[in-house]
Coordinates of C-alpha atoms in Angstrom, one line a residue:
M24 CA 100.4 126.5 97.2
G25 CA 98.4 129.0 99.3
T26 CA 95.3 128.4 101.3
L27 CA 92.4 126.4 99.7
P28 CA 89.6 128.2 97.8
V29 CA 86.5 129.1 99.8
S30 CA 84.5 126.5 97.9
Q31 CA 86.4 123.7 99.6
L32 CA 85.6 125.1 103.0
M33 CA 81.8 124.9 102.5
P34 CA 80.1 122.0 104.2
V35 CA 78.8 119.2 102.0
P36 CA 75.1 118.6 102.2
A37 CA 73.9 115.8 104.4
P38 CA 73.6 112.4 102.6
A39 CA 70.0 112.0 101.4
G40 CA 67.8 109.0 102.3
H41 CA 67.5 106.7 105.2
D42 CA 71.2 105.7 105.4
L43 CA 72.2 108.8 107.4
L44 CA 73.1 107.6 110.9
L45 CA 74.7 110.7 112.6
S46 CA 74.7 114.3 111.6
V47 CA 76.6 117.3 113.1
T48 CA 75.8 120.8 111.9
G49 CA 77.1 124.2 113.0
V50 CA 78.8 122.9 116.2
H51 CA 80.9 125.4 118.1
K52 CA 83.1 124.7 121.1
A53 CA 85.5 127.1 122.9
F54 CA 87.9 126.6 125.8
P55 CA 89.7 129.4 127.7
G56 CA 91.9 131.1 125.1
V57 CA 91.1 128.5 122.4
I58 CA 88.3 128.1 119.8
A59 CA 88.4 124.3 119.3
L60 CA 85.5 124.0 116.9
D61 CA 84.0 126.7 114.7
D62 CA 80.8 125.9 112.7
A63 CA 81.8 122.2 112.5
H64 CA 79.9 119.8 110.2
F65 CA 80.1 116.0 109.9
H66 CA 77.8 113.3 108.6
L67 CA 78.1 109.5 109.1
R68 CA 76.3 106.9 107.0
K69 CA 75.1 103.4 108.2
G70 CA 77.4 100.6 107.1
S71 CA 80.4 102.9 106.4
V72 CA 83.8 103.8 107.7
H73 CA 84.3 107.5 107.8
A74 CA 87.8 108.8 108.5
L75 CA 88.3 112.0 110.3
M76 CA 91.5 113.8 109.4
G77 CA 93.4 117.0 110.3
E78 CA 96.5 118.3 112.0
N79 CA 96.8 118.0 115.8
G80 CA 94.7 120.9 117.1
A81 CA 92.3 120.7 114.1
G82 CA 89.4 119.8 116.3
K83 CA 88.9 116.1 115.6
S84 CA 89.2 114.9 119.1
T85 CA 87.0 117.7 120.5
L86 CA 84.3 116.8 118.0
M87 CA 84.5 113.1 118.9
K88 CA 84.4 113.9 122.6
I89 CA 81.2 115.9 122.0
L90 CA 79.7 112.9 120.2
A91 CA 80.7 110.7 123.0
G92 CA 79.1 112.9 125.6
I93 CA 82.4 114.0 127.3
Y94 CA 82.1 117.6 126.2
Q95 CA 78.9 119.6 125.4
P96 CA 78.8 122.0 122.5
D97 CA 78.4 125.7 123.0
R98 CA 76.0 125.7 120.1
G99 CA 75.0 123.6 117.1
T100 CA 72.9 120.5 116.4
I101 CA 73.6 116.8 116.7
S102 CA 71.1 114.4 115.1
F103 CA 71.2 110.6 115.7
K104 CA 68.9 108.5 113.4
G105 CA 67.0 111.6 112.4
Q106 CA 66.3 112.8 116.0
V107 CA 68.0 115.8 117.6
V108 CA 69.9 114.6 120.7
K109 CA 71.6 116.2 123.7
L110 CA 74.4 114.0 124.9
K111 CA 75.0 115.1 128.5
N112 CA 77.6 112.4 129.5
P113 CA 79.3 109.3 128.1
L114 CA 76.8 106.9 129.7
E115 CA 74.0 108.7 127.9
A116 CA 75.8 108.5 124.6
L117 CA 76.5 104.8 125.2
E118 CA 72.8 104.1 126.0
K119 CA 71.8 105.8 122.8
G120 CA 74.3 103.7 120.8
I121 CA 77.4 105.8 120.4
A122 CA 80.7 104.4 121.8
M123 CA 84.2 105.8 121.7
I124 CA 87.4 103.8 122.0
H125 CA 90.1 106.2 123.2
Q126 CA 93.7 106.2 122.1
E127 CA 94.6 105.9 125.8
L128 CA 92.6 102.7 126.8
N129 CA 90.4 102.9 129.8
L130 CA 90.3 99.4 131.3
M131 CA 90.6 98.1 134.8
A132 CA 93.9 96.2 134.8
S133 CA 93.1 94.1 137.9
M134 CA 89.8 92.9 136.6
T135 CA 89.1 90.1 134.0
V136 CA 88.1 90.5 130.4
A137 CA 84.5 89.7 131.2
E138 CA 84.4 92.1 134.2
N139 CA 85.7 94.9 132.1
I140 CA 83.2 94.3 129.3
W141 CA 80.1 94.1 131.5
I142 CA 81.1 96.5 134.3
R143 CA 77.9 98.1 135.8
R144 CA 75.8 95.7 133.7
E145 CA 76.8 92.4 135.3
P146 CA 74.1 89.6 135.1
R147 CA 72.7 88.8 138.5
N148 CA 71.3 85.5 140.0
G149 CA 68.1 85.2 142.0
L150 CA 69.9 86.4 145.2
G151 CA 71.2 89.6 143.5
F152 CA 74.8 88.4 143.3
I153 CA 76.9 88.6 140.1
D154 CA 76.4 85.4 138.0
H155 CA 80.0 84.9 136.9
R156 CA 79.2 81.7 134.9
R157 CA 76.6 83.5 132.8
M158 CA 78.8 86.6 132.4
N159 CA 81.7 84.4 131.1
R160 CA 79.3 82.6 128.8
M161 CA 78.0 85.9 127.4
T162 CA 81.6 87.1 127.0
K163 CA 82.7 83.9 125.2
E164 CA 79.8 84.3 122.7
L165 CA 80.7 88.0 122.1
L166 CA 84.4 87.3 121.6
A167 CA 83.6 84.4 119.2
R168 CA 81.3 86.7 117.2
L169 CA 84.2 89.2 116.8
K170 CA 86.7 86.4 116.2
I171 CA 88.8 87.6 119.2
E172 CA 90.8 84.8 120.8
L173 CA 90.7 85.7 124.5
R174 CA 89.5 83.9 127.6
P175 CA 86.8 85.7 129.6
N176 CA 88.5 85.1 132.9
E177 CA 91.9 86.4 131.8
E178 CA 93.1 89.5 133.8
V179 CA 93.5 92.6 131.6
R180 CA 96.9 93.3 133.2
S181 CA 98.3 90.2 131.5
L182 CA 97.1 91.2 128.0
S183 CA 99.2 92.9 125.3
V184 CA 98.2 96.4 124.1
A185 CA 96.6 94.8 121.0
N186 CA 94.4 92.5 123.1
R187 CA 93.4 95.3 125.4
Q188 CA 92.3 97.1 122.3
M189 CA 90.2 94.1 121.4
V190 CA 88.6 94.2 124.8
E191 CA 87.6 97.8 124.3
I192 CA 86.0 97.0 121.0
A193 CA 84.1 94.1 122.5
K194 CA 82.9 96.3 125.3
A195 CA 81.7 98.9 122.8
V196 CA 79.9 96.2 120.7
S197 CA 78.3 94.8 123.8
Y198 CA 76.3 97.9 124.2
N199 CA 74.9 97.2 120.7
S200 CA 76.4 100.5 119.7
E201 CA 75.5 101.7 116.2
V202 CA 78.3 104.2 116.1
L203 CA 81.9 103.3 117.1
I204 CA 84.5 106.0 117.3
M205 CA 88.1 104.8 117.1
D206 CA 90.9 107.2 117.9
E207 CA 94.3 106.2 116.6
P208 CA 93.5 102.5 117.2
T209 CA 96.6 101.1 115.6
S210 CA 99.2 103.5 117.2
A211 CA 100.7 100.6 119.2
L212 CA 99.8 97.6 117.0
T213 CA 101.9 95.5 114.7
D214 CA 100.9 95.1 111.1
R215 CA 99.4 91.7 111.8
E216 CA 97.4 93.0 114.8
A217 CA 96.3 96.0 112.7
E218 CA 95.0 93.6 110.0
H219 CA 93.0 91.7 112.6
L220 CA 91.5 95.0 113.7
F221 CA 90.6 95.9 110.1
Q222 CA 88.8 92.6 109.6
I223 CA 86.7 93.3 112.7
I224 CA 85.9 96.8 111.4
R225 CA 84.9 95.3 108.0
D226 CA 82.6 92.8 109.8
L227 CA 81.0 95.6 111.9
R228 CA 80.5 97.7 108.7
A229 CA 78.8 94.7 107.1
E230 CA 76.4 94.6 110.1
G231 CA 75.4 98.2 109.3
K232 CA 77.5 99.9 112.0
G233 CA 78.9 103.4 111.4
I234 CA 82.6 103.6 112.2
V235 CA 84.4 107.0 112.8
Y236 CA 88.1 106.3 112.3
I237 CA 90.7 108.8 113.4
S238 CA 94.3 108.2 112.2
H239 CA 97.4 110.0 110.9
K240 CA 98.4 106.9 108.9
M241 CA 97.5 107.6 105.3
N242 CA 97.8 103.9 104.1
E243 CA 95.2 102.9 106.7
I244 CA 92.8 105.6 105.6
F245 CA 92.9 104.3 102.0
E246 CA 92.7 100.7 103.1
I247 CA 89.8 100.9 105.5
S248 CA 87.7 104.0 105.0
D249 CA 84.8 104.7 102.6
E250 CA 84.7 108.4 103.1
L251 CA 86.9 111.0 104.8
S252 CA 86.4 114.5 106.2
V253 CA 89.1 117.0 106.9
F254 CA 89.2 119.7 109.6
R255 CA 91.7 122.5 109.9
D256 CA 92.0 125.0 112.8
G257 CA 88.7 123.9 114.2
R258 CA 86.8 124.4 110.9
Y259 CA 85.4 121.9 108.4
V260 CA 87.3 121.8 105.2
G261 CA 85.6 119.1 103.0
T262 CA 84.4 115.5 102.6
H263 CA 85.4 113.1 99.8
A264 CA 85.0 109.4 98.9
S265 CA 88.3 107.8 99.8
K266 CA 88.7 106.4 96.3
D267 CA 88.4 109.8 94.7
I268 CA 91.2 111.6 96.5
T269 CA 95.0 111.3 96.6
R270 CA 97.4 111.5 99.5
D271 CA 98.8 114.8 98.4
E272 CA 95.3 116.3 98.1
I273 CA 94.5 115.2 101.6
I274 CA 97.7 116.8 102.9
R275 CA 96.9 120.1 101.1
M276 CA 93.5 120.1 102.7
M277 CA 94.9 119.4 106.2
V278 CA 97.6 122.0 106.2
G279 CA 96.4 124.5 103.7
R280 CA 99.6 124.3 101.8
E281 CA 102.0 121.9 100.0
V282 CA 104.2 119.9 102.3
S283 CA 106.9 119.7 99.7
Q284 CA 109.5 118.0 101.8
M285 CA 108.4 115.5 104.4
F286 CA 111.9 114.4 105.0
P287 CA 114.2 117.5 104.7
K288 CA 117.4 115.7 105.3
E289 CA 120.5 117.8 104.8
E290 CA 123.8 116.3 103.8
V291 CA 126.2 116.7 106.7
E292 CA 129.8 115.5 106.9
P293 CA 129.9 113.5 110.1
G294 CA 132.5 114.7 112.6
D295 CA 134.4 112.9 115.4
V296 CA 133.0 109.9 117.2
V297 CA 130.8 111.3 120.1
L298 CA 129.4 108.0 121.4
S299 CA 130.9 104.5 121.3
V300 CA 129.0 101.5 122.6
K301 CA 130.7 98.1 122.9
D302 CA 129.0 94.8 123.8
L303 CA 126.2 96.5 125.7
A304 CA 123.8 94.1 127.4
L305 CA 120.7 94.1 129.6
E306 CA 120.2 90.6 130.9
G307 CA 117.2 88.9 129.3
V308 CA 116.4 91.8 127.0
F309 CA 119.3 92.5 124.6
S310 CA 123.0 91.7 124.3
G311 CA 126.1 92.4 122.2
V312 CA 125.0 95.8 121.1
S313 CA 128.0 97.7 119.6
F314 CA 128.0 100.9 117.4
E315 CA 129.6 104.3 117.0
L316 CA 127.8 107.6 116.6
R317 CA 129.5 110.7 115.1
A318 CA 128.8 114.4 115.6
G319 CA 126.2 115.6 113.0
E320 CA 125.1 112.0 112.2
I321 CA 121.6 110.7 112.4
L322 CA 121.7 107.0 113.2
G323 CA 118.3 105.2 112.8
F324 CA 117.3 102.3 114.9
A325 CA 115.0 99.9 113.1
G326 CA 113.4 96.7 114.0
L327 CA 110.0 95.0 114.7
V328 CA 108.1 95.4 117.9
G329 CA 110.1 93.5 120.6
S330 CA 113.4 93.9 118.9
G331 CA 114.9 95.8 121.8
R332 CA 115.4 99.2 120.2
S333 CA 113.7 101.2 122.9
N334 CA 115.4 99.1 125.6
V335 CA 118.8 100.1 124.3
A336 CA 117.8 103.7 124.3
E337 CA 116.6 103.5 128.0
T338 CA 119.9 101.8 128.9
L339 CA 122.0 104.4 127.3
F340 CA 120.1 107.1 129.2
G341 CA 120.4 105.2 132.5
V342 CA 116.7 104.4 132.9
T343 CA 117.7 100.7 133.1
P344 CA 121.5 100.5 133.7
P345 CA 123.3 97.8 131.7
T346 CA 124.4 94.5 133.1
S347 CA 127.5 94.6 131.0
G348 CA 129.3 96.4 128.2
Q349 CA 131.0 99.8 127.8
I350 CA 129.8 103.3 127.0
T351 CA 132.3 105.9 125.8
I352 CA 131.5 109.5 125.3
R353 CA 134.1 111.7 123.5
G354 CA 136.8 109.1 124.2
Q355 CA 136.0 108.9 128.0
A356 CA 134.5 105.7 129.4
V357 CA 131.4 106.6 131.4
T358 CA 129.1 104.8 133.8
V359 CA 125.5 105.8 133.2
T360 CA 123.4 104.6 136.2
S361 CA 120.7 107.2 136.1
P362 CA 119.1 109.8 133.7
G363 CA 120.8 112.5 135.8
R364 CA 124.2 111.1 135.0
A365 CA 123.2 110.8 131.4
I366 CA 122.2 114.5 131.3
K367 CA 125.6 115.5 132.9
N368 CA 127.3 113.5 130.1
G369 CA 125.5 115.6 127.4
M370 CA 122.7 113.2 126.6
A371 CA 119.0 113.9 126.2
F372 CA 116.1 111.4 125.6
L373 CA 112.7 111.9 124.2
T374 CA 110.7 108.8 125.3
E375 CA 108.4 106.7 123.2
D376 CA 105.2 107.5 125.1
R377 CA 104.7 111.2 125.7
K378 CA 101.7 110.7 127.9
E379 CA 103.1 108.0 130.2
T380 CA 106.8 108.9 130.4
G381 CA 107.1 112.4 128.8
C382 CA 104.5 115.0 129.8
L383 CA 103.8 116.0 133.4
L384 CA 100.1 116.3 132.4
P385 CA 98.6 118.4 135.2
L386 CA 101.4 121.0 134.9
G387 CA 101.8 123.9 132.5
V388 CA 103.9 124.1 129.4
L389 CA 106.6 126.2 131.2
D390 CA 106.9 123.6 134.0
N391 CA 107.2 120.8 131.5
M392 CA 109.9 122.6 129.5
Q393 CA 112.1 123.7 132.4
V394 CA 112.2 120.5 134.4
A395 CA 115.4 119.2 132.9
V396 CA 117.4 122.4 133.4
L397 CA 116.4 123.5 136.9
H398 CA 119.8 122.5 138.4
T399 CA 122.0 123.8 135.6
D400 CA 123.1 127.3 134.5
Y401 CA 119.7 128.7 135.5
T402 CA 120.4 128.1 139.2
R403 CA 122.5 130.4 141.4
N404 CA 123.3 129.8 145.1
G405 CA 120.5 127.2 145.3
F406 CA 117.9 129.5 143.8
V407 CA 116.3 129.2 140.3
R408 CA 116.8 132.3 138.1
G409 CA 113.1 132.3 137.2
R410 CA 113.1 135.3 134.9
S411 CA 116.0 134.0 132.8
L412 CA 114.6 130.5 132.6
T413 CA 111.1 131.6 131.7
A414 CA 112.6 133.8 128.9
A415 CA 114.6 130.8 127.6
C416 CA 111.5 128.6 127.6
A417 CA 109.5 131.3 125.8
E418 CA 112.2 131.7 123.2
M419 CA 112.4 127.9 122.7
A420 CA 108.6 127.6 122.4
R421 CA 108.6 130.4 119.8
K422 CA 111.5 128.8 117.9
L423 CA 109.7 125.4 117.8
R424 CA 106.3 127.1 117.0
V425 CA 104.5 125.5 120.0
K426 CA 100.9 126.6 119.7
T427 CA 99.6 127.4 123.2
P428 CA 97.6 130.3 124.7
S429 CA 100.3 130.8 127.2
L430 CA 103.3 129.0 128.8
H431 CA 101.1 128.5 131.9
T432 CA 98.4 126.5 129.9
S433 CA 98.2 122.9 131.1
I434 CA 100.2 120.7 128.7
E435 CA 97.4 118.2 128.6
N436 CA 95.2 120.8 126.8
L437 CA 97.7 121.0 123.9
S438 CA 97.5 118.9 120.8
G439 CA 99.8 115.9 120.5
G440 CA 102.1 117.6 118.0
N441 CA 102.5 120.6 120.3
Q442 CA 103.1 118.4 123.3
Q443 CA 105.8 116.7 121.4
K444 CA 107.4 120.0 120.4
A445 CA 107.3 121.2 124.0
L446 CA 109.1 118.0 125.1
I447 CA 111.7 118.4 122.4
G448 CA 112.2 122.0 123.6
R449 CA 112.7 120.6 127.2
W450 CA 115.7 118.6 126.0
L451 CA 117.1 121.3 123.6
L452 CA 117.4 123.6 126.6
T453 CA 120.0 121.2 128.0
S454 CA 122.2 121.8 124.8
P455 CA 122.7 118.1 124.4
Q456 CA 125.6 116.6 122.4
I457 CA 123.7 113.3 122.0
L458 CA 119.9 113.4 121.3
I459 CA 118.0 110.2 121.5
L460 CA 114.5 110.4 119.9
D461 CA 112.2 107.4 120.4
E462 CA 109.1 107.6 118.0
P463 CA 109.4 111.4 117.8
T464 CA 106.4 111.7 115.4
R465 CA 104.1 109.0 116.6
G466 CA 100.4 110.1 116.6
I467 CA 101.0 113.5 115.2
D468 CA 99.9 115.1 111.9
V469 CA 101.8 115.5 108.7
G470 CA 102.4 119.2 109.2
A471 CA 103.9 118.7 112.7
K472 CA 105.9 115.8 111.4
A473 CA 107.5 117.9 108.7
E474 CA 108.4 120.6 111.2
I475 CA 110.0 118.0 113.6
H476 CA 111.9 116.4 110.7
A477 CA 113.3 119.8 109.7
L478 CA 114.3 120.4 113.3
I479 CA 116.1 117.1 113.5
S480 CA 118.0 117.9 110.3
S481 CA 119.0 121.3 111.5
L482 CA 120.2 119.9 114.8
A483 CA 122.4 117.4 113.0
K484 CA 123.8 120.2 110.8
T485 CA 124.9 122.1 114.0
G486 CA 126.8 119.0 115.1
T487 CA 124.3 117.3 117.4
A488 CA 124.6 113.5 117.2
V489 CA 121.1 112.0 116.9
I490 CA 119.7 108.5 117.5
L491 CA 116.3 108.2 115.8
I492 CA 114.1 105.3 116.7
S493 CA 111.0 104.8 114.6
S494 CA 108.4 102.2 113.6
E495 CA 107.7 104.1 110.4
M496 CA 110.0 102.9 107.7
P497 CA 109.7 106.0 105.5
E498 CA 110.9 108.1 108.5
V499 CA 113.9 105.9 109.1
L500 CA 114.9 105.8 105.4
G501 CA 114.2 109.5 104.9
M502 CA 116.1 110.9 107.9
S503 CA 118.9 108.5 108.7
D504 CA 122.6 108.6 107.5
R505 CA 122.9 105.0 108.7
V506 CA 120.4 102.4 110.0
M507 CA 121.1 99.9 112.7
V508 CA 118.7 97.0 112.6
M509 CA 117.8 94.8 115.5
H510 CA 115.9 91.5 116.0
E511 CA 115.1 89.9 119.3
G512 CA 117.7 91.9 121.3
K513 CA 120.5 91.4 118.8
V514 CA 122.0 93.8 116.2
T515 CA 121.5 92.1 112.8
G516 CA 123.2 94.6 110.6
F517 CA 124.0 98.2 109.5
L518 CA 123.0 99.9 106.3
D519 CA 124.3 103.2 104.8
R520 CA 121.8 105.7 103.6
Q521 CA 122.6 104.9 99.9
E522 CA 122.0 101.2 100.3
A523 CA 119.1 101.2 102.8
T524 CA 115.8 100.1 101.4
Q525 CA 112.6 98.8 103.1
V526 CA 113.2 95.3 101.8
K527 CA 116.8 95.2 103.1
I528 CA 115.7 96.5 106.5
M529 CA 112.8 94.0 106.8
E530 CA 115.2 91.2 105.8
L531 CA 117.5 92.1 108.7
A532 CA 114.6 92.8 111.1
A533 CA 113.2 89.4 110.6
S534 CA 116.4 87.4 110.6

């Protein structure tokens, strides 16, 4: 299918009547070398959940940051409850009743739940000191209203990611915000935690709040949203009631074409054993992990949160050396005590969290891509062969279709999907025999996912041995030749591609 007809690119008229809470018309925003938004439109009703969808780089986050006062538009109009507003900074947006809960949570780890919620608004006693008793009481009442089971005096550093998310929501609600913007709120939550979040969203919707919900998870969109709007390449594509549109129609709107094969797995005859792991253990985390990985094979690691999948990957790569067990690469026993040793043994590792442990955020795309190969063939007599290395990085970026104004653009200005492709390029430059991918498509759009899946499949076809760790069951089932399932630090079973199903994996993951 080609691009969508022009009729689908026209903005829908603003909802009529008094239920319109927020309206964006003709907003434009440009950054050096990039037009992030071009004539953007968006309308949010009271008492509704409006999903905002699009590929990474479509302009969703830029639009939301404009609504949250982080960015100012170059032109265009924002109306809040019928009045045109200028949101100069996040505090002004909060005071007007617009709060944003970011994907990367912004809490003070050393402070308590109550202190985080009421920061800069703490109740004072007659002497001007903070009234901690009153603040804790206010917090307790707020948490009870939201059905959040936390203690006001708990330090945030002791909380799980899910509970930190709840603190952010409570903080937003404490401002009596009428608009709550949630950016990928379930990216690090279990299904049970996500359902708790959905119930809070339903309760807030019932109170008349307007919720803007950004997510790449289609099942969530259909479960929680009333309406959805799609953006592509910084332009508004269309708005639909969630009940009146299908998953495939949303994908076509997002990418402007059919994504006919989300999991383009090619059949490859596995070669010799490249990696053999026997009784690998990390005290207190996992034990007795044994498996073999062959050239051209994609071995999926599945399991619930806390199963130990990522810990095994980190141990294989030398981030956390094992306390016992044996690792053999191409028939030779090896001791992997550091990532440097792992790289020398032909291994590469794309970590789970690209922001925390992947990207060097202040640096450019080139610096991020070349960091793993500075001391390899691109170095001569202690000096880096800069021209050759830059050419190799440019070719890799072109091959992976990394969208960036230049290789010197700061990687933090790229979309999540393009950051991920740049990180994959970093490791492909090392020509790895064994590639470990931990959540390679987390938080990126369907178009970028399809590209990364195709890349993984092509790597396997050329003989690269791949370990694929994913919390998304369709990804594990669609891309793996075999699946190793873990539960609480133990391997509970292996499933061949032909026999693997979601039910069988979940049975092993919960046993």
